[in-house]
PDB file of C-alpha atoms in Angstrom:
ATOM      1  CA  UNK A  24      30.862 -26.121 -61.578  1.00  0.00           C
ATOM      2  CA  UNK A  25      27.858 -28.130 -60.467  1.00  0.00           C
ATOM      3  CA  UNK A  26      30.057 -29.938 -57.968  1.00  0.00           C
ATOM      4  CA  UNK A  27      31.093 -26.584 -56.491  1.00  0.00           C
ATOM      5  CA  UNK A  28      27.682 -25.455 -55.936  1.00  0.00           C
ATOM      6  CA  UNK A  29      26.541 -28.624 -54.284  1.00  0.00           C
ATOM      7  CA  UNK A  30      29.520 -28.178 -51.961  1.00  0.00           C
ATOM      8  CA  UNK A  31      28.608 -24.639 -51.080  1.00  0.00           C
ATOM      9  CA  UNK A  32      25.164 -25.499 -50.687  1.00  0.00           C
ATOM     10  CA  UNK A  33      26.364 -28.324 -47.897  1.00  0.00           C
ATOM     11  CA  UNK A  34      28.577 -25.958 -46.292  1.00  0.00           C
ATOM     12  CA  UNK A  35      25.753 -23.399 -46.194  1.00  0.00           C
ATOM     13  CA  UNK A  36      23.249 -26.049 -44.451  1.00  0.00           C
ATOM     14  CA  UNK A  37      25.875 -27.070 -42.471  1.00  0.00           C
ATOM     15  CA  UNK A  38      26.266 -23.514 -41.287  1.00  0.00           C
ATOM     16  CA  UNK A  39      22.682 -23.061 -40.882  1.00  0.00           C
ATOM     17  CA  UNK A  40      22.438 -26.167 -38.788  1.00  0.00           C
ATOM     18  CA  UNK A  41      25.296 -24.764 -36.574  1.00  0.00           C
ATOM     19  CA  UNK A  42      23.528 -21.365 -36.172  1.00  0.00           C
ATOM     20  CA  UNK A  43      20.175 -23.194 -34.991  1.00  0.00           C
ATOM     21  CA  UNK A  44      22.078 -25.394 -32.805  1.00  0.00           C
ATOM     22  CA  UNK A  45      23.969 -22.671 -31.354  1.00  0.00           C
ATOM     23  CA  UNK A  46      20.717 -20.527 -30.581  1.00  0.00           C
ATOM     24  CA  UNK A  47      18.881 -23.625 -28.885  1.00  0.00           C
ATOM     25  CA  UNK A  48      21.921 -24.102 -26.573  1.00  0.00           C
ATOM     26  CA  UNK A  49      21.907 -20.164 -25.795  1.00  0.00           C
ATOM     27  CA  UNK A  50      17.923 -20.458 -25.506  1.00  0.00           C
ATOM     28  CA  UNK A  51      18.357 -23.603 -23.118  1.00  0.00           C
ATOM     29  CA  UNK A  52      21.351 -21.770 -21.230  1.00  0.00           C
ATOM     30  CA  UNK A  53      18.876 -18.771 -20.688  1.00  0.00           C
ATOM     31  CA  UNK A  54      15.771 -20.823 -19.789  1.00  0.00           C
ATOM     32  CA  UNK A  55      17.825 -22.665 -17.293  1.00  0.00           C
ATOM     33  CA  UNK A  56      19.290 -19.583 -15.745  1.00  0.00           C
ATOM     34  CA  UNK A  57      15.828 -18.195 -15.605  1.00  0.00           C
ATOM     35  CA  UNK A  58      14.300 -21.249 -13.892  1.00  0.00           C
ATOM     36  CA  UNK A  59      17.245 -21.438 -11.391  1.00  0.00           C
ATOM     37  CA  UNK A  60      16.891 -17.489 -10.601  1.00  0.00           C
ATOM     38  CA  UNK A  61      12.966 -17.786 -10.082  1.00  0.00           C
ATOM     39  CA  UNK A  62      13.585 -21.130  -7.901  1.00  0.00           C
ATOM     40  CA  UNK A  63      16.173 -19.028  -5.794  1.00  0.00           C
ATOM     41  CA  UNK A  64      13.856 -16.187  -5.564  1.00  0.00           C
ATOM     42  CA  UNK A  65      11.001 -18.634  -4.471  1.00  0.00           C
ATOM     43  CA  UNK A  66      13.316 -20.172  -1.997  1.00  0.00           C
ATOM     44  CA  UNK A  67      14.144 -16.741  -0.518  1.00  0.00           C
ATOM     45  CA  UNK A  68      10.662 -15.473  -0.350  1.00  0.00           C
ATOM     46  CA  UNK A  69       9.702 -18.487   1.495  1.00  0.00           C
ATOM     47  CA  UNK A  70      12.665 -18.385   3.891  1.00  0.00           C
ATOM     48  CA  UNK A  71      11.506 -14.857   4.710  1.00  0.00           C
ATOM     49  CA  UNK A  72       7.832 -15.776   5.159  1.00  0.00           C
ATOM     50  CA  UNK A  73       8.914 -18.531   7.693  1.00  0.00           C
ATOM     51  CA  UNK A  74      11.199 -16.060   9.526  1.00  0.00           C
ATOM     52  CA  UNK A  75       8.454 -13.561   9.528  1.00  0.00           C
ATOM     53  CA  UNK A  76       5.732 -16.004  10.855  1.00  0.00           C
ATOM     54  CA  UNK A  77       8.178 -17.584  13.398  1.00  0.00           C
ATOM     55  CA  UNK A  78       9.092 -14.115  14.663  1.00  0.00           C
ATOM     56  CA  UNK A  79       5.640 -12.851  14.677  1.00  0.00           C
ATOM     57  CA  UNK A  80       4.146 -15.849  16.543  1.00  0.00           C
ATOM     58  CA  UNK A  81       6.593 -15.942  19.276  1.00  0.00           C
ATOM     59  CA  UNK A  82       6.070 -12.465  20.136  1.00  0.00           C
ATOM     60  CA  UNK A  83       2.001 -13.076  20.254  1.00  0.00           C
ATOM     61  CA  UNK A  84       2.467 -16.046  22.186  1.00  0.00           C
ATOM     62  CA  UNK A  85       4.407 -13.878  24.780  1.00  0.00           C
ATOM     63  CA  UNK A  86       1.005 -12.209  25.591  1.00  0.00           C
ATOM     64  CA  UNK A  87      -1.447 -14.733  25.987  1.00  0.00           C
ATOM     65  CA  UNK A  88      -4.161 -12.583  27.563  1.00  0.00           C
ATOM     66  CA  UNK A  89      -4.328 -10.565  24.162  1.00  0.00           C
ATOM     67  CA  UNK A  90      -6.059 -11.495  21.032  1.00  0.00           C
ATOM     68  CA  UNK A  91      -3.927 -10.247  18.407  1.00  0.00           C
ATOM     69  CA  UNK A  92      -4.063 -10.021  14.506  1.00  0.00           C
ATOM     70  CA  UNK A  93      -1.173  -8.872  12.185  1.00  0.00           C
ATOM     71  CA  UNK A  94      -1.734  -8.321   8.334  1.00  0.00           C
ATOM     72  CA  UNK A  95       1.187  -7.151   6.159  1.00  0.00           C
ATOM     73  CA  UNK A  96       1.240  -6.327   2.412  1.00  0.00           C
ATOM     74  CA  UNK A  97       4.647  -5.851   0.889  1.00  0.00           C
ATOM     75  CA  UNK A  98       3.736  -3.175  -1.930  1.00  0.00           C
ATOM     76  CA  UNK A  99       6.679  -4.066  -3.458  1.00  0.00           C
ATOM     77  CA  UNK A 100       6.177  -7.407  -4.225  1.00  0.00           C
ATOM     78  CA  UNK A 101       2.412  -7.783  -3.619  1.00  0.00           C
ATOM     79  CA  UNK A 102       3.247 -10.539  -1.031  1.00  0.00           C
ATOM     80  CA  UNK A 103       0.696 -11.094   1.841  1.00  0.00           C
ATOM     81  CA  UNK A 104       1.194 -12.097   5.191  1.00  0.00           C
ATOM     82  CA  UNK A 105      -1.168 -12.959   7.774  1.00  0.00           C
ATOM     83  CA  UNK A 106      -0.240 -13.787  11.496  1.00  0.00           C
ATOM     84  CA  UNK A 107      -2.436 -14.536  14.513  1.00  0.00           C
ATOM     85  CA  UNK A 108      -6.021 -14.376  14.773  1.00  0.00           C
ATOM     86  CA  UNK A 109      -8.338 -14.283  11.778  1.00  0.00           C
ATOM     87  CA  UNK A 110     -11.433 -12.916  13.404  1.00  0.00           C
ATOM     88  CA  UNK A 111     -13.010  -9.904  12.928  1.00  0.00           C
ATOM     89  CA  UNK A 112     -12.373  -7.138  15.812  1.00  0.00           C
ATOM     90  CA  UNK A 113     -14.197  -4.278  16.852  1.00  0.00           C
ATOM     91  CA  UNK A 114     -12.200  -1.961  14.484  1.00  0.00           C
ATOM     92  CA  UNK A 115     -12.478   1.264  16.461  1.00  0.00           C
ATOM     93  CA  UNK A 116     -11.116   4.178  14.839  1.00  0.00           C
ATOM     94  CA  UNK A 117      -9.319   2.392  12.200  1.00  0.00           C
ATOM     95  CA  UNK A 118     -12.250   2.308  10.069  1.00  0.00           C
ATOM     96  CA  UNK A 119     -12.335   6.248   9.814  1.00  0.00           C
ATOM     97  CA  UNK A 120     -10.008   5.560   6.778  1.00  0.00           C
ATOM     98  CA  UNK A 121     -12.843   3.808   5.150  1.00  0.00           C
ATOM     99  CA  UNK A 122     -15.344   6.713   5.501  1.00  0.00           C
ATOM    100  CA  UNK A 123     -12.537   9.106   4.446  1.00  0.00           C
ATOM    101  CA  UNK A 124     -11.782   7.195   1.339  1.00  0.00           C
ATOM    102  CA  UNK A 125     -15.613   6.650   0.623  1.00  0.00           C
ATOM    103  CA  UNK A 126     -16.088  10.610   1.076  1.00  0.00           C
ATOM    104  CA  UNK A 127     -13.343  11.378  -1.452  1.00  0.00           C
ATOM    105  CA  UNK A 128     -14.519   8.832  -3.541  1.00  0.00           C
ATOM    106  CA  UNK A 129     -18.378  10.803  -3.708  1.00  0.00           C
ATOM    107  CA  UNK A 130     -16.405  14.032  -4.349  1.00  0.00           C
ATOM    108  CA  UNK A 131     -14.664  12.498  -7.485  1.00  0.00           C
ATOM    109  CA  UNK A 132     -18.004  11.088  -8.684  1.00  0.00           C
ATOM    110  CA  UNK A 133     -19.489  14.732  -8.210  1.00  0.00           C
ATOM    111  CA  UNK A 134     -22.032  13.751  -5.558  1.00  0.00           C
ATOM    112  CA  UNK A 135     -20.248  15.868  -2.874  1.00  0.00           C
ATOM    113  CA  UNK A 136     -17.814  18.440  -2.528  1.00  0.00           C
ATOM    114  CA  UNK A 137     -14.891  19.090   0.224  1.00  0.00           C
ATOM    115  CA  UNK A 138     -16.280  22.593   0.858  1.00  0.00           C
ATOM    116  CA  UNK A 139     -19.779  21.863   1.135  1.00  0.00           C
ATOM    117  CA  UNK A 140     -21.376  22.198   4.741  1.00  0.00           C
ATOM    118  CA  UNK A 141     -22.052  19.038   7.006  1.00  0.00           C
ATOM    119  CA  UNK A 142     -23.542  19.769  10.455  1.00  0.00           C
ATOM    120  CA  UNK A 143     -21.873  23.133  10.413  1.00  0.00           C
ATOM    121  CA  UNK A 144     -18.348  22.443   9.194  1.00  0.00           C
ATOM    122  CA  UNK A 145     -17.258  21.926   5.783  1.00  0.00           C
ATOM    123  CA  UNK A 146     -16.365  18.362   4.668  1.00  0.00           C
ATOM    124  CA  UNK A 147     -12.665  18.613   4.244  1.00  0.00           C
ATOM    125  CA  UNK A 148     -12.481  20.341   8.100  1.00  0.00           C
ATOM    126  CA  UNK A 149     -14.770  17.183   9.385  1.00  0.00           C
ATOM    127  CA  UNK A 150     -12.248  14.650   7.293  1.00  0.00           C
ATOM    128  CA  UNK A 151      -9.312  16.352   8.845  1.00  0.00           C
ATOM    129  CA  UNK A 152     -10.303  16.236  12.327  1.00  0.00           C
ATOM    130  CA  UNK A 153     -11.668  12.822  11.847  1.00  0.00           C
ATOM    131  CA  UNK A 154      -8.319  11.582  10.796  1.00  0.00           C
ATOM    132  CA  UNK A 155      -5.798  13.441  12.696  1.00  0.00           C
ATOM    133  CA  UNK A 156      -7.506  14.137  16.061  1.00  0.00           C
ATOM    134  CA  UNK A 157      -9.892  11.009  15.733  1.00  0.00           C
ATOM    135  CA  UNK A 158     -12.568  13.145  16.387  1.00  0.00           C
ATOM    136  CA  UNK A 159     -15.797  10.985  16.775  1.00  0.00           C
ATOM    137  CA  UNK A 160     -18.542  13.755  16.121  1.00  0.00           C
ATOM    138  CA  UNK A 161     -16.592  14.185  12.670  1.00  0.00           C
ATOM    139  CA  UNK A 162     -16.726  10.870  11.824  1.00  0.00           C
ATOM    140  CA  UNK A 163     -20.482  10.358  12.619  1.00  0.00           C
ATOM    141  CA  UNK A 164     -21.229  13.644  10.733  1.00  0.00           C
ATOM    142  CA  UNK A 165     -19.886  12.153   7.687  1.00  0.00           C
ATOM    143  CA  UNK A 166     -21.067   8.514   8.215  1.00  0.00           C
ATOM    144  CA  UNK A 167     -24.517  10.094   8.503  1.00  0.00           C
ATOM    145  CA  UNK A 168     -24.120  12.170   5.475  1.00  0.00           C
ATOM    146  CA  UNK A 169     -22.938   8.855   3.426  1.00  0.00           C
ATOM    147  CA  UNK A 170     -25.081   6.594   5.197  1.00  0.00           C
ATOM    148  CA  UNK A 171     -24.287   3.481   6.755  1.00  0.00           C
ATOM    149  CA  UNK A 172     -26.037   1.196   3.924  1.00  0.00           C
ATOM    150  CA  UNK A 173     -23.940   2.925   1.208  1.00  0.00           C
ATOM    151  CA  UNK A 174     -20.495   2.622   3.284  1.00  0.00           C
ATOM    152  CA  UNK A 175     -21.592  -1.163   3.580  1.00  0.00           C
ATOM    153  CA  UNK A 176     -21.996  -1.443  -0.216  1.00  0.00           C
ATOM    154  CA  UNK A 177     -18.811   0.432  -1.234  1.00  0.00           C
ATOM    155  CA  UNK A 178     -16.634  -1.607   1.396  1.00  0.00           C
ATOM    156  CA  UNK A 179     -18.294  -4.823  -0.009  1.00  0.00           C
ATOM    157  CA  UNK A 180     -17.344  -3.655  -3.581  1.00  0.00           C
ATOM    158  CA  UNK A 181     -13.703  -3.369  -2.523  1.00  0.00           C
ATOM    159  CA  UNK A 182     -13.749  -6.695  -1.275  1.00  0.00           C
ATOM    160  CA  UNK A 183     -13.623  -5.654   2.240  1.00  0.00           C
ATOM    161  CA  UNK A 184     -16.668  -8.382   3.118  1.00  0.00           C
ATOM    162  CA  UNK A 185     -15.742  -8.401   6.903  1.00  0.00           C
ATOM    163  CA  UNK A 186     -16.963  -5.034   7.363  1.00  0.00           C
ATOM    164  CA  UNK A 187     -20.183  -5.007   9.481  1.00  0.00           C
ATOM    165  CA  UNK A 188     -21.288  -1.416   9.982  1.00  0.00           C
ATOM    166  CA  UNK A 189     -23.536  -2.421  12.964  1.00  0.00           C
ATOM    167  CA  UNK A 190     -20.759  -3.418  15.114  1.00  0.00           C
ATOM    168  CA  UNK A 191     -17.957  -1.720  13.231  1.00  0.00           C
ATOM    169  CA  UNK A 192     -16.276  -5.162  12.875  1.00  0.00           C
ATOM    170  CA  UNK A 193     -13.388  -5.522  10.558  1.00  0.00           C
ATOM    171  CA  UNK A 194     -10.452  -7.847  10.190  1.00  0.00           C
ATOM    172  CA  UNK A 195      -6.862  -6.615  10.280  1.00  0.00           C
ATOM    173  CA  UNK A 196      -6.562  -8.431   6.754  1.00  0.00           C
ATOM    174  CA  UNK A 197      -9.388  -6.296   5.270  1.00  0.00           C
ATOM    175  CA  UNK A 198      -8.155  -3.311   6.984  1.00  0.00           C
ATOM    176  CA  UNK A 199      -4.655  -4.100   5.307  1.00  0.00           C
ATOM    177  CA  UNK A 200      -6.449  -4.581   1.764  1.00  0.00           C
ATOM    178  CA  UNK A 201      -7.936  -0.909   2.266  1.00  0.00           C
ATOM    179  CA  UNK A 202      -4.692   0.448   2.916  1.00  0.00           C
ATOM    180  CA  UNK A 203      -3.132  -1.565  -0.064  1.00  0.00           C
ATOM    181  CA  UNK A 204      -5.596  -0.275  -2.189  1.00  0.00           C
ATOM    182  CA  UNK A 205      -5.371   3.503  -0.979  1.00  0.00           C
ATOM    183  CA  UNK A 206      -1.436   3.223  -1.674  1.00  0.00           C
ATOM    184  CA  UNK A 207      -1.677   1.774  -4.897  1.00  0.00           C
ATOM    185  CA  UNK A 208      -3.866   4.703  -6.162  1.00  0.00           C
ATOM    186  CA  UNK A 209      -6.911   2.558  -6.812  1.00  0.00           C
ATOM    187  CA  UNK A 210      -9.522   4.207  -4.245  1.00  0.00           C
ATOM    188  CA  UNK A 211      -8.972   8.107  -5.160  1.00  0.00           C
ATOM    189  CA  UNK A 212      -7.034  10.274  -7.164  1.00  0.00           C
ATOM    190  CA  UNK A 213      -3.597  11.142  -6.352  1.00  0.00           C
ATOM    191  CA  UNK A 214      -4.875  14.509  -5.333  1.00  0.00           C
ATOM    192  CA  UNK A 215      -7.053  13.117  -2.795  1.00  0.00           C
ATOM    193  CA  UNK A 216      -4.716  10.587  -1.693  1.00  0.00           C
ATOM    194  CA  UNK A 217      -1.933  13.248  -0.942  1.00  0.00           C
ATOM    195  CA  UNK A 218      -4.642  15.168   1.127  1.00  0.00           C
ATOM    196  CA  UNK A 219      -5.554  11.977   2.978  1.00  0.00           C
ATOM    197  CA  UNK A 220      -1.782  11.331   3.607  1.00  0.00           C
ATOM    198  CA  UNK A 221      -1.279  14.752   5.160  1.00  0.00           C
ATOM    199  CA  UNK A 222      -3.609  13.983   7.728  1.00  0.00           C
ATOM    200  CA  UNK A 223      -2.650  10.479   8.265  1.00  0.00           C
ATOM    201  CA  UNK A 224       1.111  11.498   8.816  1.00  0.00           C
ATOM    202  CA  UNK A 225       0.264  13.998  11.464  1.00  0.00           C
ATOM    203  CA  UNK A 226      -2.183  12.336  13.856  1.00  0.00           C
ATOM    204  CA  UNK A 227      -2.689  13.421  17.471  1.00  0.00           C
ATOM    205  CA  UNK A 228      -1.242   9.581  18.596  1.00  0.00           C
ATOM    206  CA  UNK A 229       1.704   8.395  17.040  1.00  0.00           C
ATOM    207  CA  UNK A 230       2.499   6.241  20.560  1.00  0.00           C
ATOM    208  CA  UNK A 231       1.972   2.823  18.438  1.00  0.00           C
ATOM    209  CA  UNK A 232       3.395   1.887  15.168  1.00  0.00           C
ATOM    210  CA  UNK A 233       5.180   5.169  14.408  1.00  0.00           C
ATOM    211  CA  UNK A 234       7.164   5.027  17.792  1.00  0.00           C
ATOM    212  CA  UNK A 235       8.541   1.933  16.946  1.00  0.00           C
ATOM    213  CA  UNK A 236       9.899   2.904  13.556  1.00  0.00           C
ATOM    214  CA  UNK A 237      13.243   4.392  12.639  1.00  0.00           C
ATOM    215  CA  UNK A 238      13.182   8.288  12.369  1.00  0.00           C
ATOM    216  CA  UNK A 239      13.933   7.897   8.719  1.00  0.00           C
ATOM    217  CA  UNK A 240      10.617   6.103   8.080  1.00  0.00           C
ATOM    218  CA  UNK A 241       7.589   7.447   6.553  1.00  0.00           C
ATOM    219  CA  UNK A 242       4.267   6.709   7.967  1.00  0.00           C
ATOM    220  CA  UNK A 243       0.695   7.226   7.424  1.00  0.00           C
ATOM    221  CA  UNK A 244      -1.359   5.691   9.952  1.00  0.00           C
ATOM    222  CA  UNK A 245      -4.779   5.604  11.750  1.00  0.00           C
ATOM    223  CA  UNK A 246      -4.923   4.334  15.460  1.00  0.00           C
ATOM    224  CA  UNK A 247      -7.927   2.883  17.121  1.00  0.00           C
ATOM    225  CA  UNK A 248      -8.521   2.537  20.920  1.00  0.00           C
ATOM    226  CA  UNK A 249     -12.124   1.466  22.334  1.00  0.00           C
ATOM    227  CA  UNK A 250     -12.471  -0.428  25.652  1.00  0.00           C
ATOM    228  CA  UNK A 251     -10.502  -3.397  25.143  1.00  0.00           C
ATOM    229  CA  UNK A 252      -9.345  -2.838  21.384  1.00  0.00           C
ATOM    230  CA  UNK A 253      -6.032  -0.936  20.721  1.00  0.00           C
ATOM    231  CA  UNK A 254      -5.177  -1.151  16.991  1.00  0.00           C
ATOM    232  CA  UNK A 255      -2.807   0.724  14.603  1.00  0.00           C
ATOM    233  CA  UNK A 256      -2.932   0.659  10.460  1.00  0.00           C
ATOM    234  CA  UNK A 257       0.023   1.961   8.645  1.00  0.00           C
ATOM    235  CA  UNK A 258       1.387   2.772   5.136  1.00  0.00           C
ATOM    236  CA  UNK A 259       5.207   2.489   5.703  1.00  0.00           C
ATOM    237  CA  UNK A 260       8.238   3.185   3.585  1.00  0.00           C
ATOM    238  CA  UNK A 261      11.553   2.732   4.726  1.00  0.00           C
ATOM    239  CA  UNK A 262      14.734   2.373   2.975  1.00  0.00           C
ATOM    240  CA  UNK A 263      12.827   2.597  -0.296  1.00  0.00           C
ATOM    241  CA  UNK A 264      10.745  -0.349   0.829  1.00  0.00           C
ATOM    242  CA  UNK A 265       7.089   0.093   0.746  1.00  0.00           C
ATOM    243  CA  UNK A 266       4.648  -1.909   3.031  1.00  0.00           C
ATOM    244  CA  UNK A 267       1.221  -2.166   4.875  1.00  0.00           C
ATOM    245  CA  UNK A 268       1.263  -3.114   8.602  1.00  0.00           C
ATOM    246  CA  UNK A 269      -1.920  -3.480  10.549  1.00  0.00           C
ATOM    247  CA  UNK A 270      -1.741  -4.714  14.231  1.00  0.00           C
ATOM    248  CA  UNK A 271      -5.082  -5.166  15.810  1.00  0.00           C
ATOM    249  CA  UNK A 272      -5.103  -6.411  19.586  1.00  0.00           C
ATOM    250  CA  UNK A 273      -8.009  -7.131  21.841  1.00  0.00           C
ATOM    251  CA  UNK A 274      -8.176  -7.687  25.779  1.00  0.00           C
ATOM    252  CA  UNK A 275     -11.492  -7.595  27.389  1.00  0.00           C
ATOM    253  CA  UNK A 276      -9.796  -7.118  30.894  1.00  0.00           C
ATOM    254  CA  UNK A 277      -7.827  -4.242  29.791  1.00  0.00           C
ATOM    255  CA  UNK A 278      -6.227  -1.983  32.378  1.00  0.00           C
ATOM    256  CA  UNK A 279      -3.963   0.837  32.223  1.00  0.00           C
ATOM    257  CA  UNK A 280      -0.705  -1.778  32.745  1.00  0.00           C
ATOM    258  CA  UNK A 281      -2.395  -3.651  29.817  1.00  0.00           C
ATOM    259  CA  UNK A 282      -2.163  -0.806  27.758  1.00  0.00           C
ATOM    260  CA  UNK A 283       1.226   0.003  28.335  1.00  0.00           C
ATOM    261  CA  UNK A 284       1.841  -3.818  27.816  1.00  0.00           C
ATOM    262  CA  UNK A 285       0.105  -3.934  24.352  1.00  0.00           C
ATOM    263  CA  UNK A 286       2.150  -0.775  23.574  1.00  0.00           C
ATOM    264  CA  UNK A 287       5.214  -2.818  23.866  1.00  0.00           C
ATOM    265  CA  UNK A 288       3.675  -5.801  21.999  1.00  0.00           C
ATOM    266  CA  UNK A 289       2.846  -3.662  18.938  1.00  0.00           C
ATOM    267  CA  UNK A 290       6.314  -1.991  19.168  1.00  0.00           C
ATOM    268  CA  UNK A 291       7.929  -5.446  19.277  1.00  0.00           C
ATOM    269  CA  UNK A 292       5.681  -6.960  16.289  1.00  0.00           C
ATOM    270  CA  UNK A 293       6.682  -3.394  14.356  1.00  0.00           C
ATOM    271  CA  UNK A 294      10.272  -3.944  14.924  1.00  0.00           C
ATOM    272  CA  UNK A 295      10.199  -7.691  14.013  1.00  0.00           C
ATOM    273  CA  UNK A 296       8.478  -6.824  10.655  1.00  0.00           C
ATOM    274  CA  UNK A 297      10.660  -4.138   9.788  1.00  0.00           C
ATOM    275  CA  UNK A 298      14.099  -6.157  10.574  1.00  0.00           C
ATOM    276  CA  UNK A 299      12.466  -9.019   8.431  1.00  0.00           C
ATOM    277  CA  UNK A 300      11.071  -7.182   5.396  1.00  0.00           C
ATOM    278  CA  UNK A 301      13.796  -4.428   5.200  1.00  0.00           C
ATOM    279  CA  UNK A 302      17.295  -6.150   5.322  1.00  0.00           C
TER     280      UNK A 302
END
């Protein structure tokens, strides 16, 4: 009897050791598989980043008279890419999105409303004209209401440190950060974001980024043009892929022919980004 119990105990110990060994093998196998998958993903991302950077750099180099900055955020992976100049540009009308989100934020704080009157128009009418028509009078009215000091504080609270209200300076990277935060729902409520998107989807000038996108793409954007600066900043959805694309360009010797050439530059850059990010 005693001997039988010892044998049973030995069998149980052996069985336990085998189970533990099997579990260790399964764990080790899964760990190796997970590490290999992570390594493969990292390699694929590095390959894609290299391919994207190479393509955009080549396009920018073909326009040596133009200073160009491209900022991209892949909203699905949170990967950000910056190619070209890192300098702050005169942002022209692209910072009207900053004014819009700031005002909507004030509405949500209870310090402003959409139906209040500012310079004879409702705030909502001013927002719509500022974004859809790029109306500068509407922009000035909203900026004056918010005050430039408050807008500067708001921008810096979002990490947009390049913003200078006195010169309306902004980097493409910070514009991309602004749109990324808007797209992720961290700036305003879903209701107010939907309202702003409705203005950004139907603008008076769709000749830049939107014109280079496939017809099935959804795009919310704000263009900007002032003297030698020609920009566009967009939130794009295409084939289930979501990303932000900002293109800033400057040529102080701008002419009508240069405008056409830079429109082509923006189209080429947009096409390269779409083909690389959305396989």
